[in-house]
Amino acid sequence: MQQRTIGDVAVSALGLGGMPMSIEGRPDEDRSIATIHAALDAGVTLIDTADAYHRDANEVGHNEELIARALRSYGGDTSGVLVATKGGHLRPGDGSWTKNGRPEYLRQAAKASAARLGVEAIGLYQFHRPDPEVPYAESIGAIRDLLDEGVIRMAGISNADVAQIDEANDILGGRLVSVQNQFSPAFRSSLGELQHCADLGIAFLPWSPLGGISRARAVGENHGAFQRVADARGVSPQQVALAWELALAPVVIPIPGASRPASIQDSVRAADLELTADEIAALSDEAAPVGEAAQ
């Protein structure tokens, strides 16, 4: 698979998002492990998770622990796999999402994530979502401290606007390596952030790049241009959507979520799908922003 970079680390052009394997409607663990192994077999070397990817209140870090078990049980070499996790979001167990951007909480959360992942230092740690109750600079200051202390190797942010990207990069002393925002054919109001990251050379990781768990299967039905290109190329509209995102800038690394081996196996084929300029233009014209979806 083609490679792209996060900081100074080369990763696969497409990553694997772990959230569907741990929240409501999740599959059994055997299928999740098989999905992660299928991704590794296909050349995926970036796996995205978060301590908030769990269903019940008493299982914080469910997805982190699942990924750690899958990596340990994989028969091949996993030394080149970058696991990116996040902190600052919480799930009380009633289906809701809450926020905690307090520096002391983020420091504790990062160390707990490292323990669950079984690593001395987290490869990439991202502030999950701004907390309106805490000044953004204070939250990012905690991420900077974790970076300086060696608890994390690289630092990123998620769900950030252009001003927050610049503020975070400044606080981190130019060491911001990634921005993880929602972006898909159905939601592209983060295009400005994507372009800003391209200008700065910062990796842009679209979450829900196929529109989210409930919409991923209907990419072609909801976006006719993507289905037309898919039909002409003999591929899935999901592959077309991911290939379109990859074509927007060399810093883009989509992280489609999956809970079945076949889903991630289909998605990774997008890395080899080279769209024409006319196709990219038609797909860009078709895509229109809608309301915010999942986390």
XYZ file of C-alpha atoms in Angstrom:
295
model
C 0.000 0.000 0.000
C 1.153 3.550 -0.665
C 2.600 5.378 2.319
C 1.920 8.776 3.837
C 3.481 10.401 6.865
C 2.447 11.492 10.343
C 5.263 13.541 11.795
C 8.363 11.567 10.833
C 6.567 8.217 10.767
C 5.517 6.552 7.507
C 2.112 4.863 7.698
C -0.313 3.269 5.283
C -2.369 5.741 3.245
C -5.503 4.290 4.825
C -5.902 3.498 8.501
C -8.399 1.463 10.491
C -10.867 3.150 12.840
C -11.637 0.980 15.837
C -14.758 2.643 17.238
C -17.397 0.308 15.657
C -15.801 -2.650 17.398
C -16.481 -1.288 20.882
C -19.617 0.857 21.002
C -23.312 0.003 20.720
C -24.005 -2.728 18.170
C -20.447 -4.041 18.356
C -19.615 -7.527 17.097
C -18.204 -10.322 19.209
C -14.509 -10.138 20.018
C -13.495 -12.911 17.640
C -14.876 -11.004 14.660
C -13.245 -7.788 15.824
C -9.878 -9.499 16.204
C -10.300 -11.004 12.730
C -11.066 -7.524 11.364
C -7.908 -6.042 12.871
C -5.833 -8.967 11.596
C -7.348 -8.549 8.113
C -6.335 -4.895 8.156
C -2.781 -5.815 9.122
C -2.683 -8.477 6.404
C -3.739 -5.811 3.889
C -0.877 -3.533 4.876
C -2.615 -1.157 7.288
C -0.082 0.321 9.707
C -2.257 3.000 11.356
C -4.985 2.050 13.831
C -7.111 4.747 15.454
C -8.728 4.335 18.858
C -9.694 6.322 21.984
C -10.300 5.636 25.650
C -13.929 6.716 25.074
C -14.572 3.974 22.530
C -16.619 1.762 24.803
C -20.280 1.047 25.508
C -20.711 0.605 29.247
C -19.547 2.956 31.987
C -17.307 0.347 33.604
C -15.296 -0.520 30.488
C -13.326 2.643 29.712
C -10.623 1.828 27.187
C -12.432 -1.228 25.788
C -11.207 -0.528 22.264
C -7.637 0.182 23.333
C -7.468 -3.163 25.138
C -9.054 -4.940 22.165
C -6.473 -3.514 19.774
C -3.650 -4.421 22.137
C -4.887 -8.029 22.293
C -5.219 -8.182 18.509
C -1.673 -6.939 17.987
C -0.288 -9.425 20.510
C -2.088 -12.344 18.859
C -1.148 -11.409 15.288
C 1.281 -13.827 13.739
C 3.301 -11.226 11.828
C 5.524 -8.278 12.672
C 3.610 -5.361 14.244
C 6.609 -3.190 15.127
C 5.735 -0.765 12.328
C 2.118 -0.271 13.397
C 1.254 3.151 14.773
C -1.623 3.083 17.260
C -3.182 6.522 17.692
C -5.418 7.090 20.677
C -7.276 10.056 22.123
C -8.343 11.533 25.446
C -10.746 14.233 26.573
C -14.057 12.567 25.674
C -16.039 10.407 28.096
C -19.017 8.064 27.871
C -21.079 7.813 31.066
C -22.713 4.604 29.841
C -26.093 6.035 28.867
C -25.162 6.495 25.202
C -24.113 10.129 25.631
C -20.702 11.733 25.101
C -19.277 14.239 27.574
C -16.015 16.221 27.665
C -13.166 16.734 30.098
C -10.277 18.884 28.934
C -8.787 19.579 32.361
C -4.995 19.214 32.256
C -4.856 16.943 35.289
C -7.455 14.648 33.733
C -5.652 14.473 30.385
C -2.366 13.579 32.062
C -4.028 10.769 33.992
C -5.973 9.584 30.938
C -2.886 9.397 28.725
C -0.974 7.322 31.267
C -3.964 4.983 31.636
C -4.165 4.613 27.850
C -0.477 3.745 27.655
C -0.994 1.027 30.276
C -3.960 -0.444 28.391
C -2.035 -0.418 25.116
C 0.942 -2.015 26.828
C 3.442 0.607 25.668
C 6.007 2.759 27.407
C 5.031 5.742 25.257
C 1.929 6.254 23.101
C 2.824 6.596 19.421
C 0.276 9.335 18.717
C -1.964 10.951 21.331
C -4.699 13.367 20.285
C -6.878 15.736 22.313
C -10.282 14.320 21.426
C -12.581 17.348 21.510
C -12.407 20.899 22.928
C -14.062 21.310 26.314
C -15.980 24.616 26.511
C -15.455 24.625 30.284
C -11.650 24.633 29.969
C -9.478 27.142 28.072
C -8.146 25.416 24.956
C -4.591 26.541 25.745
C -4.712 24.736 29.091
C -5.789 21.461 27.499
C -3.125 21.667 24.796
C -0.590 22.629 27.439
C -1.202 19.262 29.049
C -0.592 17.527 25.705
C 2.660 19.499 25.378
C 3.744 18.375 28.831
C 3.001 14.740 27.985
C 5.119 15.134 24.862
C 7.983 16.740 26.767
C 7.855 14.050 29.454
C 7.966 11.226 26.904
C 4.571 9.791 27.842
C 3.610 10.284 24.188
C 5.836 10.307 21.110
C 3.687 12.526 18.875
C 0.815 14.939 19.526
C -2.367 15.656 17.606
C -5.801 17.216 18.016
C -9.303 16.275 16.934
C -12.473 18.205 16.102
C -10.558 21.466 15.733
C -11.051 24.568 13.607
C -8.326 26.515 11.804
C -7.710 28.886 14.717
C -7.375 25.964 17.130
C -4.969 24.200 14.784
C -2.719 27.265 14.783
C -3.042 27.743 18.546
C -2.232 24.101 19.241
C 0.737 24.111 16.888
C 2.070 27.246 18.554
C 1.683 25.836 22.084
C 3.322 22.601 20.975
C 6.260 24.513 19.516
C 5.529 23.467 15.932
C 5.211 19.807 16.894
C 1.546 19.267 15.984
C 1.548 16.274 13.631
C -2.126 15.471 13.055
C -5.652 16.844 12.971
C -8.529 14.371 13.090
C -11.803 15.930 11.918
C -15.023 14.655 10.458
C -14.903 14.665 6.655
C -16.791 12.629 4.052
C -18.884 13.001 0.897
C -21.789 13.901 3.197
C -19.847 16.225 5.487
C -17.124 18.439 4.119
C -17.318 21.608 6.161
C -13.828 20.624 7.395
C -12.412 21.251 3.917
C -10.850 24.483 5.165
C -9.070 22.625 7.960
C -7.948 19.961 5.481
C -6.455 22.596 3.198
C -4.832 24.384 6.129
C -3.201 21.131 7.226
C -1.949 20.614 3.665
C -0.365 24.069 3.738
C 1.342 23.299 7.053
C 2.346 19.732 6.217
C 0.234 18.334 9.080
C -1.531 14.996 8.581
C -5.313 15.290 8.239
C -7.191 12.178 9.396
C -10.849 12.173 8.285
C -13.063 10.367 10.794
C -16.278 8.812 9.520
C -14.821 9.175 5.996
C -17.737 7.164 4.585
C -20.377 9.146 6.467
C -20.554 7.208 9.717
C -21.681 3.763 10.799
C -25.300 4.230 9.698
C -24.473 5.819 6.335
C -21.399 3.994 5.083
C -23.330 1.344 3.184
C -25.401 3.967 1.357
C -22.610 6.141 -0.058
C -23.656 5.315 -3.622
C -27.356 5.726 -2.938
C -26.884 9.092 -1.277
C -24.268 10.443 -3.676
C -24.967 9.618 -7.302
C -21.628 10.795 -8.672
C -19.792 8.342 -6.441
C -21.987 5.481 -7.658
C -21.468 6.470 -11.301
C -17.686 6.483 -10.940
C -17.856 3.189 -9.037
C -19.929 1.579 -11.791
C -17.548 2.833 -14.473
C -14.504 1.550 -12.584
C -16.010 -1.719 -11.381
C -15.351 -0.911 -7.719
C -17.446 -0.034 -4.688
C -18.638 3.550 -4.094
C -16.900 3.318 -0.721
C -13.583 2.844 -2.496
C -14.349 5.849 -4.682
C -15.123 8.003 -1.650
C -11.851 7.102 0.046
C -9.844 7.538 -3.168
C -11.427 10.989 -3.599
C -10.359 11.986 -0.102
C -6.822 10.730 -0.730
C -6.692 12.794 -3.920
C -7.548 16.051 -2.143
C -4.092 16.434 -0.541
C -1.045 14.271 0.183
C -1.547 14.817 3.937
C -4.958 13.098 3.982
C -5.088 9.676 5.671
C -8.699 8.418 5.991
C -9.464 6.111 8.915
C -12.620 4.180 7.957
C -14.194 2.275 10.801
C -14.847 -1.411 10.312
C -16.248 -4.334 12.235
C -15.950 -6.996 9.519
C -12.832 -8.200 7.667
C -14.549 -7.705 4.292
C -15.202 -4.030 5.033
C -11.590 -3.062 5.685
C -10.389 -5.288 2.844
C -12.619 -3.338 0.462
C -11.617 0.027 1.890
C -7.860 -0.463 1.553
C -8.197 -1.043 -2.188
C -8.917 2.679 -2.472
C -5.195 3.329 -2.016
C -4.614 1.859 -5.478
C -7.538 3.624 -7.165
C -6.213 6.648 -9.055
C -9.004 8.982 -10.059
C -8.830 11.297 -13.049
C -8.994 15.076 -12.689
C -12.476 15.048 -14.219
C -13.659 12.393 -11.771
C -12.266 14.311 -8.803
C -13.980 17.493 -9.982
C -17.311 15.712 -10.440
C -17.095 14.098 -7.010
C -16.129 17.379 -5.362
C -19.096 19.113 -6.945
C -21.419 16.342 -5.779
C -20.263 16.342 -2.153
C -22.232 18.748 0.014
C -21.977 19.471 3.732
C -24.653 18.234 6.116
C -25.041 18.172 9.898
C -22.476 16.640 12.229
C -22.725 12.909 12.746
C -20.927 10.587 15.168
C -17.932 11.057 17.442
